[in-house]
mmCIF file of C-alpha atoms and ligand atoms in Angstrom:
data_model
loop_
_atom_site.group_PDB
_atom_site.id
_atom_site.type_symbol
_atom_site.label_atom_id
_atom_site.label_comp_id
_atom_site.label_asym_id
_atom_site.label_seq_id
_atom_site.Cartn_x
_atom_site.Cartn_y
_atom_site.Cartn_z
ATOM 1 C CA MET A 1 -5.334 17.324 89.729
ATOM 2 C CA ARG A 2 -4.282 18.108 93.258
ATOM 3 C CA PHE A 3 -6.082 21.398 93.736
ATOM 4 C CA ASP A 4 -9.148 21.665 95.899
ATOM 5 C CA THR A 5 -12.111 22.493 93.658
ATOM 6 C CA THR A 6 -13.847 24.719 96.212
ATOM 7 C CA GLN A 7 -10.687 26.769 96.531
ATOM 8 C CA LEU A 8 -10.391 27.092 92.738
ATOM 9 C CA ALA A 9 -14.036 28.142 92.454
ATOM 10 C CA GLY A 10 -13.275 31.260 94.486
ATOM 11 C CA LEU A 11 -10.522 32.484 92.164
ATOM 12 C CA PRO A 12 -10.897 34.932 89.283
ATOM 13 C CA THR A 13 -10.466 33.610 85.758
ATOM 14 C CA PRO A 14 -8.489 33.349 83.638
ATOM 15 C CA SER A 15 -5.585 32.855 86.018
ATOM 16 C CA TYR A 16 -2.609 30.602 86.544
ATOM 17 C CA VAL A 17 -2.623 28.295 89.536
ATOM 18 C CA TYR A 18 0.680 26.849 90.698
ATOM 19 C CA ASP A 19 1.114 23.827 92.943
ATOM 20 C CA LYS A 20 3.852 24.692 95.441
ATOM 21 C CA THR A 21 4.024 21.148 96.747
ATOM 22 C CA LEU A 22 4.650 19.638 93.322
ATOM 23 C CA LEU A 23 7.345 22.221 92.641
ATOM 24 C CA ALA A 24 9.070 21.250 95.898
ATOM 25 C CA GLU A 25 8.772 17.548 95.057
ATOM 26 C CA THR A 26 10.205 18.144 91.587
ATOM 27 C CA LEU A 27 13.183 20.059 92.975
ATOM 28 C CA ALA A 28 13.755 17.289 95.518
ATOM 29 C CA ALA A 29 13.660 14.685 92.733
ATOM 30 C CA ILE A 30 16.370 16.550 90.818
ATOM 31 C CA LYS A 31 18.497 16.895 93.915
ATOM 32 C CA SER A 32 18.202 13.219 94.723
ATOM 33 C CA GLN A 33 19.430 12.372 91.201
ATOM 34 C CA THR A 34 22.388 14.753 91.308
ATOM 35 C CA ARG A 35 23.308 14.473 94.988
ATOM 36 C CA ASP A 36 26.127 12.009 94.367
ATOM 37 C CA ASN A 37 27.686 14.157 91.662
ATOM 38 C CA ALA A 38 29.171 17.271 93.189
ATOM 39 C CA ASP A 39 30.295 18.265 89.694
ATOM 40 C CA TYR A 40 26.709 18.529 88.377
ATOM 41 C CA HIS A 41 25.149 22.004 88.437
ATOM 42 C CA VAL A 42 21.523 22.550 87.468
ATOM 43 C CA HIS A 43 20.585 26.046 86.306
ATOM 44 C CA TYR A 44 16.900 26.819 86.078
ATOM 45 C CA ALA A 45 15.939 28.335 82.687
ATOM 46 C CA ILE A 46 14.000 31.371 83.857
ATOM 47 C CA LYS A 47 12.278 31.851 80.513
ATOM 48 C CA ALA A 48 10.018 28.913 81.359
ATOM 49 C CA ASN A 49 8.414 30.731 84.299
ATOM 50 C CA ASP A 50 9.686 33.920 85.910
ATOM 51 C CA ASN A 51 7.183 34.209 88.753
ATOM 52 C CA PRO A 52 9.122 35.760 91.681
ATOM 53 C CA ASP A 53 7.872 33.211 94.267
ATOM 54 C CA ILE A 54 8.885 30.347 92.022
ATOM 55 C CA LEU A 55 12.292 31.906 91.376
ATOM 56 C CA ALA A 56 12.847 32.444 95.098
ATOM 57 C CA THR A 57 11.886 28.830 95.860
ATOM 58 C CA ILE A 58 14.273 27.476 93.235
ATOM 59 C CA ALA A 59 17.080 29.811 94.353
ATOM 60 C CA ARG A 60 16.608 28.725 97.983
ATOM 61 C CA GLU A 61 17.077 25.111 96.962
ATOM 62 C CA GLY A 62 20.536 25.980 95.674
ATOM 63 C CA PHE A 63 19.969 25.883 91.916
ATOM 64 C CA GLY A 64 21.664 28.270 89.508
ATOM 65 C CA ALA A 65 19.887 30.345 86.867
ATOM 66 C CA ASP A 66 19.976 30.371 83.083
ATOM 67 C CA CYS A 67 19.044 33.845 81.822
ATOM 68 C CA VAL A 68 18.471 35.131 78.314
ATOM 69 C CA SER A 69 17.991 38.846 78.907
ATOM 70 C CA GLY A 70 19.009 41.680 81.187
ATOM 71 C CA GLY A 71 15.531 41.558 82.701
ATOM 72 C CA GLU A 72 15.960 37.890 83.584
ATOM 73 C CA ILE A 73 19.361 38.600 85.163
ATOM 74 C CA ARG A 74 17.752 41.279 87.344
ATOM 75 C CA ALA A 75 14.899 38.923 88.251
ATOM 76 C CA ALA A 76 17.397 36.173 89.138
ATOM 77 C CA LEU A 77 19.429 38.486 91.387
ATOM 78 C CA ASP A 78 16.266 39.846 93.042
ATOM 79 C CA ALA A 79 15.097 36.291 93.725
ATOM 80 C CA GLY A 80 18.350 35.453 95.498
ATOM 81 C CA PHE A 81 20.315 33.463 92.908
ATOM 82 C CA ALA A 82 24.052 33.943 93.426
ATOM 83 C CA ALA A 83 25.551 35.987 90.577
ATOM 84 C CA SER A 84 28.268 33.360 90.202
ATOM 85 C CA ASP A 85 25.570 30.731 89.487
ATOM 86 C CA ILE A 86 24.056 32.711 86.602
ATOM 87 C CA ALA A 87 24.690 31.769 82.979
ATOM 88 C CA PHE A 88 23.694 34.368 80.395
ATOM 89 C CA ALA A 89 22.695 32.947 77.023
ATOM 90 C CA GLY A 90 21.072 34.407 73.924
ATOM 91 C CA VAL A 91 21.923 34.910 70.288
ATOM 92 C CA GLY A 92 21.484 38.695 70.453
ATOM 93 C CA LYS A 93 22.733 40.235 73.683
ATOM 94 C CA ALA A 94 22.443 44.035 73.713
ATOM 95 C CA ASP A 95 25.333 46.154 75.029
ATOM 96 C CA TRP A 96 23.360 47.247 78.113
ATOM 97 C CA GLU A 97 22.628 43.622 78.956
ATOM 98 C CA ILE A 98 26.291 42.654 78.644
ATOM 99 C CA ARG A 99 27.276 45.616 80.866
ATOM 100 C CA LEU A 100 24.655 44.636 83.425
ATOM 101 C CA ALA A 101 25.961 41.060 83.480
ATOM 102 C CA LEU A 102 29.564 42.247 83.831
ATOM 103 C CA ASP A 103 28.657 44.606 86.671
ATOM 104 C CA ALA A 104 26.787 41.846 88.473
ATOM 105 C CA GLY A 105 29.732 39.476 88.071
ATOM 106 C CA ILE A 106 27.757 36.589 86.585
ATOM 107 C CA GLY A 107 29.256 33.097 86.374
ATOM 108 C CA MET A 108 29.488 32.919 82.608
ATOM 109 C CA PHE A 109 28.293 34.192 79.264
ATOM 110 C CA ASN A 110 27.207 31.572 76.744
ATOM 111 C CA VAL A 111 28.610 33.178 73.618
ATOM 112 C CA GLU A 112 27.033 32.498 70.258
ATOM 113 C CA SER A 113 29.429 34.083 67.722
ATOM 114 C CA ARG A 114 32.916 35.525 67.154
ATOM 115 C CA GLU A 115 31.256 38.908 66.691
ATOM 116 C CA GLU A 116 29.689 38.697 70.154
ATOM 117 C CA LEU A 117 33.000 37.575 71.668
ATOM 118 C CA GLU A 118 34.658 40.740 70.373
ATOM 119 C CA VAL A 119 31.911 42.982 71.751
ATOM 120 C CA ILE A 120 32.063 41.320 75.189
ATOM 121 C CA SER A 121 35.867 41.691 75.205
ATOM 122 C CA HIS A 122 35.535 45.379 74.401
ATOM 123 C CA LEU A 123 32.837 46.040 77.025
ATOM 124 C CA ALA A 124 34.718 44.021 79.675
ATOM 125 C CA ALA A 125 37.870 46.056 79.001
ATOM 126 C CA GLU A 126 35.827 49.247 79.356
ATOM 127 C CA ALA A 127 34.446 48.002 82.682
ATOM 128 C CA GLN A 128 37.940 46.875 83.715
ATOM 129 C CA THR A 129 36.771 43.398 84.420
ATOM 130 C CA GLU A 130 37.212 39.879 83.084
ATOM 131 C CA ALA A 131 34.341 38.095 81.305
ATOM 132 C CA ARG A 132 34.111 34.348 81.775
ATOM 133 C CA VAL A 133 32.709 32.838 78.606
ATOM 134 C CA SER A 134 31.509 29.467 77.379
ATOM 135 C CA LEU A 135 31.254 29.028 73.648
ATOM 136 C CA ARG A 136 27.897 27.804 72.457
ATOM 137 C CA ILE A 137 28.667 25.173 69.875
ATOM 138 C CA ASN A 138 26.021 24.090 67.418
ATOM 139 C CA PRO A 139 26.404 20.308 67.581
ATOM 140 C CA ASP A 140 24.337 19.668 64.421
ATOM 141 C CA VAL A 141 22.392 16.962 66.224
ATOM 142 C CA GLU A 142 18.877 16.035 65.164
ATOM 143 C CA ALA A 143 16.324 16.217 67.974
ATOM 144 C CA SER A 144 12.884 14.684 67.703
ATOM 145 C CA THR A 145 10.671 17.618 68.591
ATOM 146 C CA HIS A 146 8.662 20.413 66.997
ATOM 147 C CA ALA A 147 10.609 22.309 64.304
ATOM 148 C CA HIS A 148 10.106 25.595 66.176
ATOM 149 C CA ILE A 149 11.869 24.321 69.281
ATOM 150 C CA THR A 150 14.767 22.369 67.823
ATOM 151 C CA THR A 151 17.911 24.426 68.096
ATOM 152 C CA GLY A 152 20.917 22.182 67.539
ATOM 153 C CA ARG A 153 20.879 21.776 63.750
ATOM 154 C CA ALA A 154 23.426 23.477 61.513
ATOM 155 C CA GLU A 155 20.732 25.592 59.867
ATOM 156 C CA ASN A 156 19.485 27.042 63.177
ATOM 157 C CA LYS A 157 20.579 30.546 64.095
ATOM 158 C CA PHE A 158 22.104 29.332 67.367
ATOM 159 C CA GLY A 159 25.731 28.840 68.279
ATOM 160 C CA ILE A 160 29.077 28.499 66.580
ATOM 161 C CA ALA A 161 29.500 25.784 63.918
ATOM 162 C CA TYR A 162 31.403 22.899 65.483
ATOM 163 C CA GLU A 163 34.013 23.028 62.720
ATOM 164 C CA GLU A 164 34.755 26.580 63.955
ATOM 165 C CA MET A 165 35.209 25.523 67.571
ATOM 166 C CA ILE A 166 39.028 25.340 67.720
ATOM 167 C CA PRO A 167 39.673 28.650 65.880
ATOM 168 C CA THR A 168 37.075 30.373 68.083
ATOM 169 C CA ILE A 169 38.653 29.046 71.285
ATOM 170 C CA ARG A 170 41.992 30.392 69.998
ATOM 171 C CA LEU A 171 40.418 33.767 69.223
ATOM 172 C CA ALA A 172 38.896 33.870 72.720
ATOM 173 C CA SER A 173 42.295 33.180 74.281
ATOM 174 C CA GLN A 174 43.807 36.116 72.397
ATOM 175 C CA LEU A 175 41.091 38.652 73.149
ATOM 176 C CA PRO A 176 41.699 40.926 76.143
ATOM 177 C CA ASN A 177 39.481 40.601 79.243
ATOM 178 C CA ILE A 178 38.045 37.247 78.141
ATOM 179 C CA THR A 179 38.568 33.910 79.870
ATOM 180 C CA CYS A 180 37.182 30.964 77.979
ATOM 181 C CA VAL A 181 35.931 28.547 80.624
ATOM 182 C CA GLY A 182 33.816 26.050 78.749
ATOM 183 C CA LEU A 183 31.550 24.828 76.000
ATOM 184 C CA HIS A 184 27.780 25.146 75.855
ATOM 185 C CA PHE A 185 25.220 23.141 73.878
ATOM 186 C CA HIS A 186 21.444 22.932 73.600
ATOM 187 C CA ILE A 187 19.672 20.694 71.101
ATOM 188 C CA GLY A 188 15.991 21.487 71.620
ATOM 189 C CA SER A 189 13.079 21.358 73.992
ATOM 190 C CA GLN A 190 10.372 18.851 75.016
ATOM 191 C CA LEU A 191 12.687 15.916 74.294
ATOM 192 C CA LEU A 192 11.496 12.579 75.633
ATOM 193 C CA ASP A 193 13.758 10.254 73.692
ATOM 194 C CA MET A 194 16.992 9.857 75.638
ATOM 195 C CA SER A 195 18.809 8.858 72.449
ATOM 196 C CA ASP A 196 18.748 12.549 71.454
ATOM 197 C CA PHE A 197 20.771 13.421 74.567
ATOM 198 C CA GLU A 198 22.956 10.398 73.943
ATOM 199 C CA ALA A 199 23.741 11.729 70.440
ATOM 200 C CA LEU A 200 24.698 15.042 72.030
ATOM 201 C CA CYS A 201 27.051 13.222 74.427
ATOM 202 C CA HIS A 202 28.752 11.455 71.520
ATOM 203 C CA ARG A 203 29.237 14.749 69.696
ATOM 204 C CA ILE A 204 30.708 16.366 72.809
ATOM 205 C CA ASN A 205 33.050 13.381 73.259
ATOM 206 C CA GLU A 206 34.318 13.884 69.680
ATOM 207 C CA LEU A 207 34.852 17.580 70.281
ATOM 208 C CA GLN A 208 36.695 16.932 73.530
ATOM 209 C CA GLU A 209 39.053 14.559 71.689
ATOM 210 C CA LEU A 210 39.717 17.285 69.176
ATOM 211 C CA MET A 211 40.540 19.666 72.017
ATOM 212 C CA ASP A 212 42.841 17.093 73.641
ATOM 213 C CA GLU A 213 44.750 16.798 70.360
ATOM 214 C CA GLN A 214 45.203 20.563 70.346
ATOM 215 C CA GLY A 215 46.234 20.665 74.003
ATOM 216 C CA ILE A 216 43.134 22.649 74.980
ATOM 217 C CA SER A 217 41.326 21.951 78.229
ATOM 218 C CA LEU A 218 38.213 23.744 79.466
ATOM 219 C CA GLY A 219 36.685 23.347 82.911
ATOM 220 C CA ASN A 220 32.973 23.411 82.071
ATOM 221 C CA ILE A 221 30.583 21.544 79.811
ATOM 222 C CA ASN A 222 27.030 22.863 79.650
ATOM 223 C CA VAL A 223 24.553 20.545 77.938
ATOM 224 C CA GLY A 224 21.602 22.976 77.979
ATOM 225 C CA GLY A 225 18.066 21.927 78.777
ATOM 226 C CA GLY A 226 15.324 20.184 76.876
ATOM 227 C CA LEU A 227 13.976 17.358 79.027
ATOM 228 C CA GLY A 228 10.291 16.957 78.181
ATOM 229 C CA VAL A 229 7.198 16.238 80.259
ATOM 230 C CA ASP A 230 4.045 14.157 79.748
ATOM 231 C CA TYR A 231 1.381 16.554 78.442
ATOM 232 C CA THR A 232 -1.054 13.691 77.851
ATOM 233 C CA GLU A 233 -1.104 12.232 81.359
ATOM 234 C CA PRO A 234 0.141 14.893 83.787
ATOM 235 C CA ASP A 235 -1.256 13.001 86.791
ATOM 236 C CA GLY A 236 0.406 9.766 85.666
ATOM 237 C CA HIS A 237 3.790 11.504 85.360
ATOM 238 C CA PRO A 238 3.780 14.641 87.495
ATOM 239 C CA ILE A 239 7.576 14.510 87.746
ATOM 240 C CA ALA A 240 9.781 14.239 84.658
ATOM 241 C CA ASP A 241 12.073 11.265 84.219
ATOM 242 C CA PHE A 242 15.109 12.855 85.826
ATOM 243 C CA ALA A 243 16.618 9.442 86.607
ATOM 244 C CA ALA A 244 16.820 8.486 82.909
ATOM 245 C CA TYR A 245 17.970 11.975 81.941
ATOM 246 C CA PHE A 246 20.900 12.269 84.328
ATOM 247 C CA ALA A 247 21.844 8.603 83.786
ATOM 248 C CA THR A 248 22.210 9.315 80.056
ATOM 249 C CA PHE A 249 24.913 11.894 80.725
ATOM 250 C CA ARG A 250 26.521 9.807 83.454
ATOM 251 C CA ASP A 251 26.728 6.825 81.095
ATOM 252 C CA HIS A 252 27.651 8.488 77.820
ATOM 253 C CA LEU A 253 29.503 11.721 78.443
ATOM 254 C CA LEU A 254 33.219 11.388 79.056
ATOM 255 C CA LEU A 255 34.173 14.260 81.309
ATOM 256 C CA ARG A 256 37.810 15.146 81.853
ATOM 257 C CA PRO A 257 39.118 15.114 85.438
ATOM 258 C CA GLY A 258 37.717 18.052 87.384
ATOM 259 C CA GLN A 259 35.351 19.110 84.599
ATOM 260 C CA GLN A 260 32.041 20.539 85.818
ATOM 261 C CA LEU A 261 28.801 19.581 84.071
ATOM 262 C CA HIS A 262 26.039 22.172 83.793
ATOM 263 C CA PHE A 263 22.367 21.673 82.884
ATOM 264 C CA GLU A 264 19.771 24.315 82.009
ATOM 265 C CA LEU A 265 16.374 22.801 82.677
ATOM 266 C CA GLY A 266 13.231 24.866 82.331
ATOM 267 C CA ARG A 267 10.117 22.969 81.323
ATOM 268 C CA ALA A 268 10.861 19.812 83.304
ATOM 269 C CA ILE A 269 11.023 21.847 86.516
ATOM 270 C CA VAL A 270 7.841 23.898 86.220
ATOM 271 C CA ALA A 271 5.461 22.591 83.515
ATOM 272 C CA GLN A 272 3.478 20.129 85.595
ATOM 273 C CA MET A 273 3.029 22.338 88.655
ATOM 274 C CA GLY A 274 0.961 24.879 86.685
ATOM 275 C CA SER A 275 -2.539 24.938 85.280
ATOM 276 C CA LEU A 276 -4.514 27.632 83.551
ATOM 277 C CA LEU A 277 -7.832 28.105 85.330
ATOM 278 C CA THR A 278 -10.586 29.320 83.032
ATOM 279 C CA ARG A 279 -14.379 29.476 82.864
ATOM 280 C CA VAL A 280 -16.762 28.533 80.090
ATOM 281 C CA LEU A 281 -18.382 31.667 78.643
ATOM 282 C CA TYR A 282 -20.594 29.890 76.124
ATOM 283 C CA VAL A 283 -21.339 26.484 74.749
ATOM 284 C CA LYS A 284 -22.161 27.255 71.154
ATOM 285 C CA HIS A 285 -23.968 24.708 69.035
ATOM 286 C CA THR A 286 -23.660 24.897 65.251
ATOM 287 C CA SER A 287 -24.636 22.451 62.530
ATOM 288 C CA ALA A 288 -20.966 21.551 62.060
ATOM 289 C CA LYS A 289 -19.650 21.472 65.600
ATOM 290 C CA ASP A 290 -20.164 22.233 69.240
ATOM 291 C CA PHE A 291 -17.806 24.840 70.614
ATOM 292 C CA VAL A 292 -16.773 25.449 74.187
ATOM 293 C CA ILE A 293 -15.750 29.095 74.373
ATOM 294 C CA LEU A 294 -13.461 29.814 77.321
ATOM 295 C CA ASP A 295 -12.519 33.094 78.932
ATOM 296 C CA ALA A 296 -8.838 32.156 78.411
ATOM 297 C CA GLY A 297 -7.327 32.225 74.971
ATOM 298 C CA MET A 298 -4.037 32.330 73.131
ATOM 299 C CA THR A 299 -3.248 35.521 75.046
ATOM 300 C CA GLU A 300 -2.905 33.474 78.245
ATOM 301 C CA LEU A 301 -1.556 30.252 76.709
ATOM 302 C CA ILE A 302 -0.140 30.508 73.212
ATOM 303 C CA ARG A 303 1.456 27.061 72.924
ATOM 304 C CA PRO A 304 -1.479 25.357 71.144
ATOM 305 C CA ALA A 305 -1.777 28.186 68.582
ATOM 306 C CA LEU A 306 1.966 28.507 68.082
ATOM 307 C CA TYR A 307 3.173 24.899 68.156
ATOM 308 C CA GLY A 308 0.019 22.831 67.850
ATOM 309 C CA ALA A 309 0.728 21.766 71.440
ATOM 310 C CA LEU A 310 -1.977 19.875 73.292
ATOM 311 C CA HIS A 311 -2.634 20.640 76.952
ATOM 312 C CA LYS A 312 -4.925 18.232 78.746
ATOM 313 C CA ILE A 313 -8.304 19.882 79.335
ATOM 314 C CA GLU A 314 -10.425 19.100 82.377
ATOM 315 C CA ASN A 315 -13.941 20.217 83.214
ATOM 316 C CA ILE A 316 -13.723 20.277 86.997
ATOM 317 C CA SER A 317 -17.320 21.473 87.456
ATOM 318 C CA ALA A 318 -18.616 18.417 85.613
ATOM 319 C CA ALA A 319 -16.484 16.284 87.919
ATOM 320 C CA GLU A 320 -18.198 18.009 90.872
ATOM 321 C CA ARG A 321 -21.576 17.093 89.321
ATOM 322 C CA ASN A 322 -20.295 13.518 89.329
ATOM 323 C CA ASP A 323 -20.221 13.536 85.587
ATOM 324 C CA ALA A 324 -16.796 12.378 84.505
ATOM 325 C CA VAL A 325 -17.877 10.564 81.344
ATOM 326 C CA PRO A 326 -16.343 12.182 78.245
ATOM 327 C CA SER A 327 -19.584 11.834 76.321
ATOM 328 C CA HIS A 328 -19.426 14.943 74.120
ATOM 329 C CA SER A 329 -17.022 16.183 71.482
ATOM 330 C CA TYR A 330 -16.187 19.881 71.472
ATOM 331 C CA ASP A 331 -13.806 22.293 69.851
ATOM 332 C CA VAL A 332 -12.361 24.122 72.839
ATOM 333 C CA VAL A 333 -11.529 27.684 71.863
ATOM 334 C CA GLY A 334 -10.651 31.070 73.296
ATOM 335 C CA PRO A 335 -12.296 34.460 72.807
ATOM 336 C CA ILE A 336 -9.519 36.089 70.733
ATOM 337 C CA CYS A 337 -10.182 37.382 67.228
ATOM 338 C CA GLU A 338 -7.923 34.843 65.499
ATOM 339 C CA SER A 339 -8.941 31.504 64.009
ATOM 340 C CA SER A 340 -5.790 29.973 65.489
ATOM 341 C CA ASP A 341 -7.156 30.665 68.981
ATOM 342 C CA VAL A 342 -8.036 27.004 69.517
ATOM 343 C CA PHE A 343 -6.934 24.840 72.443
ATOM 344 C CA ALA A 344 -8.183 21.540 71.005
ATOM 345 C CA ARG A 345 -10.437 20.241 68.241
ATOM 346 C CA ASP A 346 -12.934 17.405 68.654
ATOM 347 C CA TYR A 347 -11.982 16.994 72.293
ATOM 348 C CA ALA A 348 -13.958 14.543 74.372
ATOM 349 C CA LEU A 349 -15.404 16.083 77.552
ATOM 350 C CA PRO A 350 -18.369 15.537 79.855
ATOM 351 C CA ARG A 351 -21.449 17.558 78.954
ATOM 352 C CA THR A 352 -20.406 21.148 79.490
ATOM 353 C CA GLU A 353 -22.394 24.208 80.594
ATOM 354 C CA ARG A 354 -21.870 27.941 80.714
ATOM 355 C CA GLY A 355 -19.996 28.826 83.910
ATOM 356 C CA ASP A 356 -18.119 25.509 84.187
ATOM 357 C CA LEU A 357 -14.604 25.762 85.508
ATOM 358 C CA PHE A 358 -11.832 24.270 83.368
ATOM 359 C CA LEU A 359 -8.187 23.505 83.952
ATOM 360 C CA LEU A 360 -5.679 23.466 81.114
ATOM 361 C CA ARG A 361 -2.973 21.283 82.524
ATOM 362 C CA SER A 362 0.844 21.267 82.300
ATOM 363 C CA ALA A 363 0.838 25.014 81.739
ATOM 364 C CA GLY A 364 3.513 26.011 84.256
ATOM 365 C CA ALA A 365 6.230 26.307 81.609
ATOM 366 C CA TYR A 366 6.051 28.821 78.743
ATOM 367 C CA GLY A 367 2.482 29.717 79.696
ATOM 368 C CA GLN A 368 2.464 32.848 81.800
ATOM 369 C CA THR A 369 5.849 33.977 80.405
ATOM 370 C CA MET A 370 4.507 33.941 76.847
ATOM 371 C CA ALA A 371 1.216 35.663 77.701
ATOM 372 C CA SER A 372 0.364 38.868 75.871
ATOM 373 C CA THR A 373 -2.059 41.753 76.107
ATOM 374 C CA TYR A 374 -3.333 41.288 72.538
ATOM 375 C CA ASN A 375 -6.912 42.583 72.206
ATOM 376 C CA HIS A 376 -6.109 44.876 75.141
ATOM 377 C CA ARG A 377 -6.573 42.032 77.601
ATOM 378 C CA PRO A 378 -5.077 42.164 81.090
ATOM 379 C CA LEU A 379 -2.303 39.697 81.880
ATOM 380 C CA PRO A 380 -3.516 36.668 83.853
ATOM 381 C CA GLN A 381 -3.221 36.677 87.623
ATOM 382 C CA VAL A 382 -1.236 34.027 89.453
ATOM 383 C CA PHE A 383 -2.071 32.012 92.562
ATOM 384 C CA MET A 384 0.395 29.815 94.405
ATOM 385 C CA LEU A 385 -1.603 27.076 96.099
HETATM 386 N N1 LIG B 1 18.935 26.460 77.423
HETATM 387 C C1 LIG B 1 18.783 27.065 76.226
HETATM 388 C C2 LIG B 1 19.961 27.586 75.538
HETATM 389 C C3 LIG B 1 17.501 27.188 75.674
HETATM 390 O O1 LIG B 1 17.353 27.771 74.492
HETATM 391 C C4 LIG B 1 16.377 26.666 76.364
HETATM 392 C C5 LIG B 1 15.036 26.799 75.832
HETATM 393 C C6 LIG B 1 16.595 26.055 77.614
HETATM 394 C C7 LIG B 1 17.892 25.950 78.098
HETATM 395 C C8 LIG B 1 15.474 25.466 78.427
HETATM 396 O O2 LIG B 1 14.872 24.439 77.725
HETATM 397 P P1 LIG B 1 13.774 23.479 78.435
HETATM 398 O O3 LIG B 1 14.481 22.675 79.491
HETATM 399 O O4 LIG B 1 12.726 24.324 78.975
HETATM 400 O O5 LIG B 1 13.318 22.627 77.299
HETATM 401 N N2 LIG B 1 8.374 28.216 74.142
HETATM 402 C C9 LIG B 1 8.655 26.842 73.767
HETATM 403 C C10 LIG B 1 9.968 26.362 74.302
HETATM 404 C C11 LIG B 1 11.134 27.219 73.890
HETATM 405 C C12 LIG B 1 12.431 26.744 74.454
HETATM 406 C C13 LIG B 1 13.513 27.719 74.182
HETATM 407 N N3 LIG B 1 14.780 27.383 74.734
HETATM 408 C C14 LIG B 1 7.493 25.977 74.241
HETATM 409 O O6 LIG B 1 6.532 26.509 74.784
HETATM 410 O O7 LIG B 1 7.497 24.763 74.021
#
């Protein structure tokens, strides 16, 4: 925890607090790992956190953007990302979003089906422009993560079956106003086992051989995102293992001469710089359990309710009282009228009182962006510290 407790005590709750310094250090770590590879391009996956200050910081550092909606494309342009560095992904792009992307002149569409390819061709012809597309191929690679966030299996809704790759490239080359510039992949999120990315590399190598046999060459390979972070010990590992991640691709992916390699990292860039700041409303004692009831709930941070995710919980007021001993066991819950509104069960914490200030750690990615106004609650405020 690098925030100053007195400063936090003056902020309203619930709110998100973002550590600018850690964000800068994380971006520097990525740049130091990719510096020697001019052909590596990292696009930030805006869905992880679309705060305008964060977007502007990432854009200033020269990263591209990975967008999944018209709104995200607008946010990326407003934040200063170059249109040519924007990739537009998503299994269901609406016509207005495709038109917006064409008008802006984005770098490439990641196309998920033949049907979408035909619609983009039609809309590009109407706009008298050329759409640069990458085909999202479903690599049918198993990734060791939560079932809701694995995306690269054949039964997922994402991408074009890899057996269909060659015919779809041929279709793309015949369609008017379409230039097929690459292949796109994404196998899942919160991946910590590099062998998952290695398996993706092997699949891409096979597919590239198939293309060689057919005399097809494409300039771009996009391997998506997915690098995970340490939710258990955020202070032990504030920066994701970018060295191991990029080395996996360097060592296992066989790029063709001149081929550009694109990455779409979200979580690994922003998760650790964010915490959800919240106050204890009640400590409720029952015969079965003791509950800590916070003023933040699944409306501010839905990951525990949705994926069973665990965010490290810290009672920073107890720490101020010099009580750091996790002597009590509590169910830490939110105020929402849903039994799934639980952050952690039987969680060991110092003795906790009404009014104590808590931090839910590693909440910079998919926290604020997934917040809702359920129960007519206001959206959480944000503080960049
Ligand atoms: N590229 C594509 C095509 C994606 O679908 C995703 C994430 C990313 C890149 C960025 O992945 P990252 O580097 O952040 O793992 N809400 C969930 C995560 C959903 C991820 C969706 N796709 C969560 O809170 O864990």
